[in-house]
């Protein structure tokens, strides 16, 4: 994820469709796969900005490939859009009453009513600097199991792009309201050393697969729903970080400091 949509759009030659926002001094953000210690209550969406601890229902950046509005015959273009992290199915009656669909299992997404239509034609990329995951730890002084947080990020400091699905939800009680754009991140079985932290991982999408994954007019190849190659996983650095990340209220660069 990035806090500067214009910069991201320039990097990937995309159209920036995110409304202008005041500049921020830093653009590093990290996705927080919710910990068992972190409440998943539906909260008001957090706006784009410097964010080291992104939680479900936050507003995040995504990359889609779409035709121009009203011209389905033109060549589709990459577009940067802001979306709610936590997909709201088109058939949902209202926002916030169902489960927080922040992740979707790649193996079964096409079979689920919440994701089926998105798998067909609304696939996206979710840019991020890295992600958090938790590994079972020893029992604490009260005899309860603990979770040890880890941060995964590219060894070369580049940006990651994760496979995702998106949806445009319309409020039936207000036909004039703009659609709510929301997304979910696909997960697969973990590969390589990442399995030592957790058995699942976000599906990293390499650049040479973008065209096939984002194509709005054709289904994505089945292999893009499979776990990534171990070579991709080998390029990810894994480090233990502070349990401060277990609280969404904590949000600063100290969350990324190695323990």
Short mmCIF file of C-alpha atoms in Angstrom, two decimals:
data_model
loop_
_atom_site.label_atom_id
_atom_site.label_comp_id
_atom_site.label_asym_id
_atom_site.label_seq_id
_atom_site.Cartn_x
_atom_site.Cartn_y
_atom_site.Cartn_z
CA UNK A 1 0.00 0.00 0.00
CA UNK A 2 1.10 3.55 -0.48
CA UNK A 3 -0.08 6.87 0.90
CA UNK A 4 0.67 8.71 -2.36
CA UNK A 5 -1.67 7.49 -5.12
CA UNK A 6 -0.22 9.93 -7.68
CA UNK A 7 3.28 8.55 -7.10
CA UNK A 8 2.02 4.98 -7.39
CA UNK A 9 0.13 5.79 -10.60
CA UNK A 10 3.25 7.33 -12.11
CA UNK A 11 5.35 4.29 -11.16
CA UNK A 12 3.08 1.83 -12.95
CA UNK A 13 1.77 4.11 -15.74
CA UNK A 14 -1.77 4.14 -14.40
CA UNK A 15 -4.59 6.66 -14.19
CA UNK A 16 -4.93 8.06 -10.68
CA UNK A 17 -8.63 8.03 -9.74
CA UNK A 18 -8.09 8.86 -6.06
CA UNK A 19 -9.24 12.36 -5.04
CA UNK A 20 -6.38 14.66 -4.07
CA UNK A 21 -5.41 14.64 -0.39
CA UNK A 22 -2.94 16.67 1.69
CA UNK A 23 0.63 15.35 1.26
CA UNK A 24 2.23 13.24 3.99
CA UNK A 25 5.94 13.06 4.86
CA UNK A 26 6.23 9.32 4.51
CA UNK A 27 4.52 6.69 2.36
CA UNK A 28 5.29 3.44 4.13
CA UNK A 29 2.35 1.30 5.17
CA UNK A 30 1.92 -2.31 6.19
CA UNK A 31 -1.07 -4.60 6.07
CA UNK A 32 -2.12 -6.14 9.34
CA UNK A 33 -3.53 -9.64 9.07
CA UNK A 34 -5.70 -9.45 12.22
CA UNK A 35 -4.30 -11.19 15.27
CA UNK A 36 -6.48 -13.20 17.64
CA UNK A 37 -5.56 -10.52 20.20
CA UNK A 38 -6.86 -7.73 17.97
CA UNK A 39 -10.61 -7.03 17.94
CA UNK A 40 -12.21 -7.20 14.50
CA UNK A 41 -15.13 -4.93 15.24
CA UNK A 42 -16.42 -2.98 12.27
CA UNK A 43 -15.07 0.53 12.70
CA UNK A 44 -15.33 3.76 10.74
CA UNK A 45 -13.03 3.59 7.71
CA UNK A 46 -9.63 5.12 8.33
CA UNK A 47 -8.55 7.49 5.59
CA UNK A 48 -5.43 7.21 3.46
CA UNK A 49 -2.28 8.42 5.13
CA UNK A 50 0.92 7.15 6.67
CA UNK A 51 -0.13 3.85 8.17
CA UNK A 52 2.08 1.17 9.69
CA UNK A 53 -0.82 -0.86 11.02
CA UNK A 54 -3.58 -1.11 8.42
CA UNK A 55 -6.69 -2.83 9.74
CA UNK A 56 -9.85 -4.12 8.05
CA UNK A 57 -12.35 -1.38 7.07
CA UNK A 58 -9.44 1.01 6.46
CA UNK A 59 -9.34 2.79 3.11
CA UNK A 60 -6.48 1.39 1.05
CA UNK A 61 -5.14 1.74 -2.47
CA UNK A 62 -5.77 -0.81 -5.20
CA UNK A 63 -4.85 -1.23 -8.85
CA UNK A 64 -7.50 -2.30 -11.37
CA UNK A 65 -7.64 -2.48 -15.16
CA UNK A 66 -10.85 -1.10 -16.64
CA UNK A 67 -12.28 0.37 -19.81
CA UNK A 68 -13.21 4.04 -19.86
CA UNK A 69 -16.65 4.73 -18.43
CA UNK A 70 -19.20 4.54 -21.21
CA UNK A 71 -16.72 3.20 -23.76
CA UNK A 72 -16.39 -0.59 -23.38
CA UNK A 73 -14.56 -0.90 -26.69
CA UNK A 74 -11.49 1.16 -25.82
CA UNK A 75 -8.31 -0.44 -24.52
CA UNK A 76 -8.52 -1.00 -20.77
CA UNK A 77 -6.05 0.96 -18.63
CA UNK A 78 -4.50 0.49 -15.23
CA UNK A 79 -6.25 2.67 -12.66
CA UNK A 80 -5.40 3.43 -9.03
CA UNK A 81 -8.48 3.50 -6.81
CA UNK A 82 -9.16 3.85 -3.10
CA UNK A 83 -11.27 1.06 -1.61
CA UNK A 84 -12.49 -0.23 1.72
CA UNK A 85 -10.46 -3.23 2.91
CA UNK A 86 -13.18 -5.78 3.54
CA UNK A 87 -15.27 -6.72 0.54
CA UNK A 88 -18.96 -5.87 0.62
CA UNK A 89 -20.86 -8.24 -1.73
CA UNK A 90 -23.14 -6.57 -4.24
CA UNK A 91 -26.13 -8.39 -2.76
CA UNK A 92 -25.50 -7.19 0.82
CA UNK A 93 -28.40 -5.16 2.21
CA UNK A 94 -26.15 -2.84 4.21
CA UNK A 95 -22.50 -2.30 5.10
CA UNK A 96 -21.05 -3.57 8.34
CA UNK A 97 -23.61 -6.23 9.25
CA UNK A 98 -21.87 -9.25 7.74
CA UNK A 99 -18.42 -10.76 8.30
CA UNK A 100 -15.31 -8.71 7.53
CA UNK A 101 -14.29 -10.25 4.22
CA UNK A 102 -10.72 -8.96 4.30
CA UNK A 103 -9.25 -12.26 3.03
CA UNK A 104 -10.48 -14.83 0.52
CA UNK A 105 -9.06 -18.32 0.08
CA UNK A 106 -7.82 -18.54 -3.50
CA UNK A 107 -8.73 -22.22 -3.72
CA UNK A 108 -12.43 -21.66 -3.04
CA UNK A 109 -13.16 -18.01 -3.92
CA UNK A 110 -14.87 -18.91 -7.21
CA UNK A 111 -17.31 -21.13 -5.30
CA UNK A 112 -18.35 -18.54 -2.71
CA UNK A 113 -21.34 -16.30 -3.35
CA UNK A 114 -19.49 -13.33 -1.82
CA UNK A 115 -16.61 -13.58 -4.30
CA UNK A 116 -17.90 -15.48 -7.35
CA UNK A 117 -18.73 -12.48 -9.55
CA UNK A 118 -15.51 -10.69 -8.57
CA UNK A 119 -13.42 -13.70 -9.57
CA UNK A 120 -14.93 -13.45 -13.07
CA UNK A 121 -14.27 -9.81 -13.87
CA UNK A 122 -13.28 -7.70 -10.84
CA UNK A 123 -9.76 -8.73 -9.90
CA UNK A 124 -7.31 -6.21 -8.50
CA UNK A 125 -3.87 -5.74 -7.00
CA UNK A 126 -3.25 -4.45 -3.49
CA UNK A 127 0.13 -2.69 -3.21
CA UNK A 128 1.95 -2.87 0.10
CA UNK A 129 5.39 -2.58 1.64
CA UNK A 130 4.92 -5.77 3.64
CA UNK A 131 2.52 -7.64 5.88
CA UNK A 132 2.29 -8.88 9.45
CA UNK A 133 1.60 -12.43 10.51
CA UNK A 134 1.52 -14.21 13.86
CA UNK A 135 3.23 -17.39 15.00
CA UNK A 136 2.10 -19.37 18.06
CA UNK A 137 4.29 -18.58 21.05
CA UNK A 138 4.75 -19.93 24.58
CA UNK A 139 2.13 -19.59 27.28
CA UNK A 140 2.14 -16.39 29.30
CA UNK A 141 2.16 -16.10 33.10
CA UNK A 142 -1.58 -16.83 33.16
CA UNK A 143 -1.20 -20.02 31.18
CA UNK A 144 -2.70 -18.59 28.01
CA UNK A 145 -1.04 -19.10 24.58
CA UNK A 146 0.65 -16.09 23.03
CA UNK A 147 1.14 -14.95 19.45
CA UNK A 148 4.49 -13.65 18.20
CA UNK A 149 4.19 -11.02 15.42
CA UNK A 150 6.45 -11.10 12.36
CA UNK A 151 6.83 -8.66 9.49
CA UNK A 152 7.40 -9.91 5.94
CA UNK A 153 8.77 -7.58 3.28
CA UNK A 154 10.89 -7.76 0.09
CA UNK A 155 14.60 -8.13 0.75
CA UNK A 156 15.37 -5.56 -1.94
CA UNK A 157 13.00 -2.93 -0.51
CA UNK A 158 10.64 -2.94 -3.49
CA UNK A 159 6.86 -2.81 -3.31
CA UNK A 160 4.69 -5.91 -3.19
CA UNK A 161 1.48 -6.31 -5.17
CA UNK A 162 -0.99 -8.86 -3.80
CA UNK A 163 -3.82 -10.49 -5.73
CA UNK A 164 -7.20 -9.22 -4.69
CA UNK A 165 -10.88 -9.10 -5.62
CA UNK A 166 -13.11 -6.04 -5.56
CA UNK A 167 -16.75 -5.10 -5.63
CA UNK A 168 -18.94 -2.04 -6.24
CA UNK A 169 -21.82 -1.97 -3.74
CA UNK A 170 -24.85 0.26 -4.35
CA UNK A 171 -27.06 1.55 -1.55
CA UNK A 172 -30.59 0.60 -2.60
CA UNK A 173 -32.05 3.17 -0.21
CA UNK A 174 -30.19 6.00 -1.96
CA UNK A 175 -30.00 5.47 -5.75
CA UNK A 176 -28.05 8.73 -6.19
CA UNK A 177 -25.25 7.74 -3.81
CA UNK A 178 -21.92 6.76 -5.41
CA UNK A 179 -21.02 3.07 -5.18
CA UNK A 180 -18.88 1.85 -2.31
CA UNK A 181 -15.73 0.21 -3.67
CA UNK A 182 -14.33 -2.53 -1.47
CA UNK A 183 -11.79 -5.31 -1.79
CA UNK A 184 -10.37 -8.47 -0.28
CA UNK A 185 -6.88 -10.01 -0.45
CA UNK A 186 -6.46 -13.54 -1.78
CA UNK A 187 -4.51 -16.01 0.34
CA UNK A 188 -2.88 -19.33 -0.55
CA UNK A 189 -0.90 -21.99 1.24
CA UNK A 190 2.40 -20.51 2.42
CA UNK A 191 5.56 -21.58 0.60
CA UNK A 192 9.24 -21.74 1.47
CA UNK A 193 10.40 -20.29 4.78
CA UNK A 194 7.12 -18.41 5.16
CA UNK A 195 5.57 -21.68 6.31
CA UNK A 196 7.59 -21.40 9.52
CA UNK A 197 5.50 -18.39 10.52
CA UNK A 198 2.03 -19.25 9.23
CA UNK A 199 0.40 -21.84 6.99
CA UNK A 200 -1.26 -19.13 4.83
CA UNK A 201 0.08 -16.09 2.98
CA UNK A 202 -1.22 -13.34 0.68
CA UNK A 203 -0.92 -14.34 -2.97
CA UNK A 204 2.00 -12.25 -4.26
CA UNK A 205 1.42 -11.33 -7.91
CA UNK A 206 4.63 -10.82 -9.95
CA UNK A 207 4.67 -8.14 -12.63
CA UNK A 208 4.69 -10.60 -15.54
CA UNK A 209 1.29 -11.92 -14.39
CA UNK A 210 -0.44 -8.56 -14.07
CA UNK A 211 -1.98 -8.51 -17.54
CA UNK A 212 -3.59 -11.92 -17.16
CA UNK A 213 -4.74 -11.26 -13.60
CA UNK A 214 -6.26 -7.81 -14.19
CA UNK A 215 -7.80 -8.44 -17.63
CA UNK A 216 -11.45 -7.33 -17.21
CA UNK A 217 -12.64 -9.20 -20.29
CA UNK A 218 -11.26 -12.70 -19.70
CA UNK A 219 -11.02 -15.10 -16.76
CA UNK A 220 -7.69 -15.37 -14.98
CA UNK A 221 -5.60 -18.51 -15.57
CA UNK A 222 -6.10 -21.11 -12.86
CA UNK A 223 -2.40 -21.11 -12.00
CA UNK A 224 -2.70 -17.56 -10.69
CA UNK A 225 -4.92 -18.89 -7.90
CA UNK A 226 -2.21 -21.36 -6.87
CA UNK A 227 0.58 -20.57 -4.37
CA UNK A 228 3.46 -18.51 -5.79
CA UNK A 229 6.79 -20.10 -6.62
CA UNK A 230 9.31 -20.67 -3.85
CA UNK A 231 11.64 -18.27 -5.67
CA UNK A 232 9.16 -15.48 -4.94
CA UNK A 233 8.97 -16.50 -1.29
CA UNK A 234 12.77 -16.64 -1.06
CA UNK A 235 12.86 -12.93 -1.91
CA UNK A 236 10.88 -12.11 1.25
CA UNK A 237 12.67 -11.18 4.48
CA UNK A 238 11.09 -12.34 7.72
CA UNK A 239 11.70 -10.60 11.03
CA UNK A 240 10.11 -10.69 14.46
CA UNK A 241 8.64 -7.37 15.53
CA UNK A 242 7.15 -5.86 18.67
CA UNK A 243 3.78 -7.02 20.04
CA UNK A 244 2.82 -3.34 19.91
CA UNK A 245 1.38 -4.19 16.49
CA UNK A 246 -1.34 -6.21 18.21
CA UNK A 247 -3.17 -2.95 18.93
CA UNK A 248 -4.51 -1.00 15.96
CA UNK A 249 -4.15 2.22 17.98
CA UNK A 250 -0.36 1.79 17.78
CA UNK A 251 0.78 3.21 14.48
CA UNK A 252 4.37 4.26 13.86
CA UNK A 253 7.73 3.12 12.45
CA UNK A 254 8.61 1.46 15.75
CA UNK A 255 6.20 -1.34 14.79
CA UNK A 256 8.67 -2.44 12.08
CA UNK A 257 11.73 -2.45 14.32
CA UNK A 258 13.22 -5.96 14.64
CA UNK A 259 13.05 -7.63 18.04
#
